[in-house]
Coordinates of C-alpha atoms in Angstrom, one line a residue:
M390 CA -6.4 20.2 11.3
L391 CA -3.8 20.0 8.5
D392 CA -1.3 22.7 7.8
N393 CA -1.7 22.3 4.0
P394 CA -4.9 24.1 3.0
D395 CA -5.0 22.1 -0.3
L396 CA -5.5 18.8 1.6
T397 CA -8.7 17.6 3.4
I398 CA -9.1 14.7 5.7
P399 CA -11.3 12.1 3.9
T400 CA -14.4 10.7 5.7
F401 CA -15.9 7.3 5.8
Q402 CA -18.6 8.5 3.4
D403 CA -15.7 9.2 1.0
V404 CA -14.8 5.5 1.3
L405 CA -18.4 4.4 0.6
D406 CA -18.6 6.7 -2.4
A407 CA -15.2 5.5 -3.6
H408 CA -16.3 1.8 -3.4
D409 CA -19.4 2.6 -5.6
R410 CA -17.2 4.5 -8.0
I411 CA -14.5 2.0 -8.5
R412 CA -16.5 -1.2 -8.3
P413 CA -16.5 -1.8 -12.1
H414 CA -12.7 -1.4 -12.3
I415 CA -11.5 -3.6 -9.4
H416 CA -11.7 -7.1 -8.1
R417 CA -13.3 -8.0 -4.8
T418 CA -10.2 -10.0 -3.8
P419 CA -10.3 -13.2 -1.8
V420 CA -9.4 -13.8 1.8
L421 CA -7.3 -17.0 2.2
T422 CA -6.1 -18.9 5.2
S423 CA -3.3 -21.4 6.0
S424 CA -3.5 -24.0 8.7
Y425 CA 0.3 -24.3 8.6
L426 CA 0.8 -20.6 9.2
N427 CA -1.9 -20.6 11.9
D428 CA 0.0 -23.3 13.7
L429 CA 3.3 -21.7 13.2
T430 CA 2.2 -18.3 14.6
G431 CA -0.4 -19.4 17.2
A432 CA -2.9 -17.0 15.6
R433 CA -5.7 -17.3 13.1
L434 CA -4.5 -15.4 10.1
F435 CA -6.8 -14.1 7.3
F436 CA -4.9 -13.0 4.3
K437 CA -6.6 -10.3 2.1
C438 CA -5.0 -11.1 -1.2
E439 CA -4.6 -7.8 -3.1
N440 CA -1.9 -9.6 -5.1
F441 CA -4.9 -10.8 -7.1
Q442 CA -6.1 -7.3 -7.7
K443 CA -6.4 -5.6 -11.0
A444 CA -2.9 -4.3 -12.0
G445 CA -1.6 -6.7 -9.3
A446 CA -1.8 -4.3 -6.3
F447 CA -4.2 -2.6 -3.9
K448 CA -3.1 0.7 -5.3
V449 CA -5.5 0.4 -8.1
R450 CA -8.3 1.2 -5.6
G451 CA -7.0 4.7 -4.8
A452 CA -5.8 5.3 -8.3
S453 CA -9.2 4.4 -9.8
N454 CA -11.0 6.5 -7.3
A455 CA -8.9 9.5 -8.2
V456 CA -9.1 9.0 -12.0
F457 CA -12.9 8.3 -12.2
G458 CA -13.6 11.1 -9.8
L459 CA -12.2 13.7 -12.1
S460 CA -14.6 15.9 -14.1
D461 CA -14.2 15.8 -17.9
A462 CA -12.5 19.2 -17.8
E463 CA -10.1 18.0 -15.1
A464 CA -9.3 14.8 -17.0
Q465 CA -8.5 16.6 -20.3
K466 CA -4.8 16.8 -19.7
G467 CA -4.6 13.4 -18.0
V468 CA -2.9 12.5 -14.7
C469 CA 0.7 12.4 -13.4
T470 CA 2.5 11.0 -10.4
H471 CA 5.7 9.7 -9.0
S472 CA 6.0 6.1 -7.7
S473 CA 8.4 3.2 -7.2
G474 CA 6.1 1.0 -9.1
N475 CA 2.6 -0.2 -8.0
H476 CA 1.0 3.3 -7.9
A477 CA 2.5 4.1 -11.2
L478 CA 1.1 1.0 -12.9
S479 CA -2.2 1.3 -11.1
L480 CA -2.7 4.9 -12.2
S481 CA -1.6 3.9 -15.7
Y482 CA -4.3 1.2 -15.6
A483 CA -7.0 3.5 -14.4
A484 CA -6.1 6.3 -16.9
G485 CA -6.1 3.7 -19.7
R486 CA -9.6 2.6 -18.7
R487 CA -10.8 6.2 -18.9
G488 CA -8.8 6.9 -22.1
I489 CA -6.6 9.7 -20.7
P490 CA -2.8 10.1 -20.7
C491 CA -0.7 9.2 -17.6
N492 CA 2.9 10.4 -17.0
V493 CA 4.9 8.8 -14.2
V494 CA 8.3 9.4 -12.6
M495 CA 9.9 6.2 -11.5
P496 CA 13.3 5.5 -9.9
R497 CA 15.8 4.0 -12.4
T498 CA 16.2 1.2 -9.9
A499 CA 12.5 0.2 -9.8
P500 CA 11.9 -3.4 -10.7
Q501 CA 11.8 -4.0 -14.5
A502 CA 8.5 -5.9 -14.1
K503 CA 6.8 -2.8 -12.8
K504 CA 8.3 -0.6 -15.5
D505 CA 7.1 -3.0 -18.1
A506 CA 3.6 -3.1 -16.6
V507 CA 3.4 0.7 -16.6
K508 CA 4.3 0.8 -20.3
G509 CA 1.9 -2.1 -21.0
Y510 CA -1.0 0.0 -19.5
G511 CA 0.1 3.0 -21.7
G512 CA 1.9 5.0 -19.0
I513 CA 4.8 7.3 -20.0
I514 CA 7.8 6.9 -17.8
T515 CA 10.5 9.5 -16.9
E516 CA 13.2 8.0 -14.7
C517 CA 14.9 9.6 -11.7
E518 CA 17.5 8.7 -9.1
P519 CA 16.4 6.4 -6.3
S520 CA 15.9 9.2 -3.7
T521 CA 12.9 11.2 -2.5
S522 CA 14.6 14.4 -3.4
S523 CA 15.4 13.4 -7.0
R524 CA 11.9 11.9 -7.4
E525 CA 10.2 15.1 -6.4
A526 CA 12.5 17.4 -8.4
V527 CA 12.1 15.4 -11.6
F528 CA 8.3 15.2 -11.0
A529 CA 8.0 18.9 -10.7
D530 CA 9.4 19.3 -14.2
V531 CA 7.1 16.6 -15.6
R532 CA 4.0 18.1 -14.0
A533 CA 4.9 21.5 -15.3
A534 CA 5.4 20.2 -18.9
T535 CA 2.2 18.1 -19.0
G536 CA -0.3 19.9 -16.9
G537 CA -1.7 16.6 -15.7
N538 CA -3.8 16.3 -12.5
F539 CA -1.4 15.2 -9.8
V540 CA -2.5 12.0 -8.0
H541 CA -0.1 11.6 -5.1
P542 CA 0.7 7.9 -4.3
Y543 CA -0.6 8.3 -0.8
N544 CA -0.8 11.9 0.5
D545 CA -4.1 12.4 -1.4
P546 CA -7.6 12.1 0.2
R547 CA -9.0 10.5 -3.0
V548 CA -6.3 7.8 -2.8
I549 CA -6.8 7.2 0.9
A550 CA -10.5 6.8 0.5
G551 CA -10.0 4.3 -2.3
Q552 CA -7.5 2.3 -0.2
G553 CA -10.1 2.2 2.6
T554 CA -12.3 0.0 0.5
C555 CA -9.9 -2.9 1.1
A556 CA -10.5 -3.0 4.8
R557 CA -14.2 -2.6 4.3
E558 CA -14.2 -5.8 2.2
L559 CA -12.0 -7.6 4.6
M560 CA -14.4 -7.0 7.5
E561 CA -17.3 -8.1 5.3
Q562 CA -15.4 -11.3 4.4
T563 CA -14.5 -12.4 8.0
D564 CA -16.5 -13.0 11.2
G565 CA -14.7 -10.3 13.2
L566 CA -11.0 -9.6 13.7
D567 CA -8.9 -8.6 16.7
M568 CA -6.2 -7.0 14.7
V569 CA -5.3 -5.9 11.1
V570 CA -1.7 -5.9 10.0
A571 CA -0.5 -4.1 6.9
P572 CA 2.8 -2.8 5.5
I573 CA 3.7 0.9 5.9
G574 CA 5.8 3.0 3.6
G575 CA 4.1 6.3 2.7
G576 CA 1.1 5.2 4.7
G577 CA -1.8 5.1 2.1
M578 CA -3.0 1.6 2.9
I579 CA -2.6 2.0 6.6
S580 CA -4.5 5.4 6.4
G581 CA -7.3 3.9 4.5
T582 CA -7.4 1.0 7.0
C583 CA -7.5 3.5 9.9
L584 CA -10.3 5.5 8.2
T585 CA -12.5 2.4 7.7
L586 CA -11.9 0.5 10.9
S587 CA -12.2 3.6 13.1
N588 CA -15.7 3.9 11.8
I589 CA -17.0 0.3 11.4
A590 CA -14.8 -1.7 13.9
P591 CA -13.1 0.8 16.3
D592 CA -12.0 -2.0 18.7
V593 CA -9.8 -3.7 16.0
K594 CA -6.2 -2.9 16.6
I595 CA -4.2 -1.6 13.6
I596 CA -0.6 -2.7 13.4
A597 CA 1.8 -1.4 10.8
S598 CA 4.8 -3.4 9.6
E599 CA 8.0 -1.9 8.3
P600 CA 11.6 -2.9 7.2
E601 CA 14.3 -2.2 9.8
Q602 CA 16.3 -0.7 7.0
A603 CA 13.5 1.8 6.1
D604 CA 12.1 2.4 9.6
D605 CA 11.3 6.1 9.3
A606 CA 7.6 5.5 10.2
Y607 CA 8.6 3.5 13.3
R608 CA 10.9 6.3 14.4
S609 CA 8.3 8.9 13.6
F610 CA 5.7 7.0 15.6
K611 CA 8.0 6.8 18.6
A612 CA 9.1 10.5 18.3
G613 CA 5.6 11.9 17.8
H614 CA 6.5 13.7 14.5
I615 CA 7.5 12.9 11.0
I616 CA 11.1 11.7 10.5
A617 CA 11.8 11.3 6.7
D618 CA 14.7 9.3 5.2
D619 CA 15.7 10.3 1.7
A620 CA 17.0 7.1 0.2
P621 CA 16.7 3.9 2.4
V622 CA 17.9 0.6 1.0
T623 CA 15.7 -2.4 1.4
I624 CA 14.4 -5.4 -0.5
A625 CA 10.9 -4.1 0.2
D626 CA 11.0 -1.6 -2.7
G627 CA 7.4 -0.4 -2.2
L628 CA 8.1 0.8 1.4
K629 CA 10.9 3.2 0.8
V630 CA 8.9 6.5 0.9
P631 CA 8.3 8.6 4.0
L632 CA 5.0 9.6 5.7
K633 CA 3.4 12.8 4.7
E634 CA 1.1 15.2 6.5
L635 CA -2.2 13.4 5.6
T636 CA -1.0 9.9 6.3
W637 CA 0.7 11.0 9.5
H638 CA -2.7 12.3 10.7
F639 CA -4.1 8.7 10.5
V640 CA -1.0 6.9 11.7
S641 CA -0.6 9.2 14.8
N642 CA -4.3 9.0 15.7
H643 CA -5.3 5.4 15.0
V644 CA -2.3 3.0 14.6
T645 CA -1.7 0.9 17.7
D646 CA 1.9 0.1 17.0
I647 CA 4.6 -0.2 14.3
L648 CA 6.7 -3.3 14.2
T649 CA 9.9 -3.9 12.1
A650 CA 11.6 -6.9 10.5
S651 CA 15.1 -7.4 9.1
E652 CA 15.9 -8.1 5.5
D653 CA 16.5 -11.8 6.2
E654 CA 13.2 -12.1 8.1
I655 CA 11.3 -10.4 5.2
I656 CA 12.8 -12.7 2.6
A657 CA 12.1 -15.8 4.8
A658 CA 8.5 -14.8 5.2
M659 CA 8.1 -14.1 1.5
K660 CA 9.6 -17.5 0.6
L661 CA 7.4 -19.3 3.3
T662 CA 4.2 -17.7 1.9
W663 CA 5.2 -18.7 -1.7
Q664 CA 5.8 -22.3 -0.5
R665 CA 2.8 -22.8 1.8
M666 CA 0.1 -20.7 0.2
K667 CA 1.2 -21.0 -3.4
I668 CA 0.7 -17.4 -4.1
V669 CA 3.0 -14.8 -5.7
M670 CA 3.6 -11.8 -3.5
E671 CA 6.2 -9.0 -3.3
A672 CA 8.8 -8.6 -0.6
S673 CA 7.0 -5.5 0.7
C674 CA 3.9 -7.7 1.3
A675 CA 5.9 -10.2 3.4
V676 CA 6.8 -7.6 6.0
P677 CA 3.5 -8.1 8.0
L678 CA 4.0 -11.9 8.3
A679 CA 7.7 -11.4 9.1
T680 CA 6.7 -9.1 12.0
I681 CA 4.0 -11.6 13.2
L682 CA 6.6 -14.4 13.2
K683 CA 9.0 -12.2 15.1
N684 CA 6.5 -11.2 17.7
K685 CA 4.3 -14.3 18.1
D686 CA 3.3 -13.5 21.7
R687 CA 1.7 -10.3 20.4
F688 CA -0.6 -12.2 18.1
A689 CA -1.1 -15.6 19.7
G690 CA -4.7 -16.6 20.1
K691 CA -5.9 -13.6 18.0
R692 CA -7.9 -13.3 14.8
V693 CA -5.6 -11.3 12.6
G694 CA -6.3 -9.8 9.2
V695 CA -3.1 -9.6 7.1
I696 CA -3.2 -7.4 3.9
I697 CA -1.1 -8.8 1.1
T698 CA -0.7 -5.6 -0.8
G699 CA 0.6 -6.7 -4.2
G700 CA 2.1 -9.4 -6.5
N701 CA 4.2 -7.5 -9.1
V702 CA 7.4 -9.4 -8.8
D703 CA 10.4 -9.6 -11.1
L704 CA 10.7 -13.4 -11.3
D705 CA 14.2 -13.2 -12.6
T706 CA 15.5 -11.5 -9.4
L707 CA 13.8 -13.4 -6.6
P708 CA 15.7 -12.6 -3.4
W709 CA 16.4 -16.1 -2.3
L710 CA 18.0 -16.8 -5.7
Q711 CA 20.6 -14.1 -5.3

């Protein structure tokens, strides 16, 4: 049971319904492999490439499910949210497809590439300071002024159900997996993965990966309750937000373990993937590979799904060029 009466725990039927609802608005992204990375890790890695997704990130799944699940009356005043980037641009994309306004609150330090994408999709940005407290305070004002339907970046059953469609596709595209590894920030992707795999592949272990410098989920997992940091500093800008009640439900009940990686390890894994797989991915998406490389014994001999969550990178500020 959840303490918040306004939240409900989504079901696998919600994932199936979401997949039907969003199918016209998303890509069925490919699963790629790399012999080099298999040899390097000792595992067989299957990369689910959401960097090729509409709007460049998995978050378009949850955003589209929320937007296209609104009644005409609910959609009249549009939608609103707060986000460091990918949810903001994904919600702007989905709102644009439906022809309704989208207001987003973004940290002033968010990558310019993501701000530009939000504006390109028609989203209206209000900036805040780079902390959870500032984000939520500024958002309260924006929501009151616009009256838009709030689509939380991750603590929203519609969003989690939409994110669960990614793991469903991954399992359909592979011949069985032992583990799935995905980044964790607020926990929307991990929660959707938990929701899907606990229903269709309950023996598959779910590993979450997190930056050492934003390891509140790791500490929460070990402590048995949510520990929230207000303003962590990490190259993985998409993983700075804390778990909330709904995502904590899935993490605490279904995640096998949470592993962490240092900033240098994240950057090295990001560069390695660019070099060897020839794909553009964000630093946040490199955290799973970084933790696999750091913990090879945990993954050796296993068939491992790795979710690459997005590819919205500011090409002028690549971390290995700084």
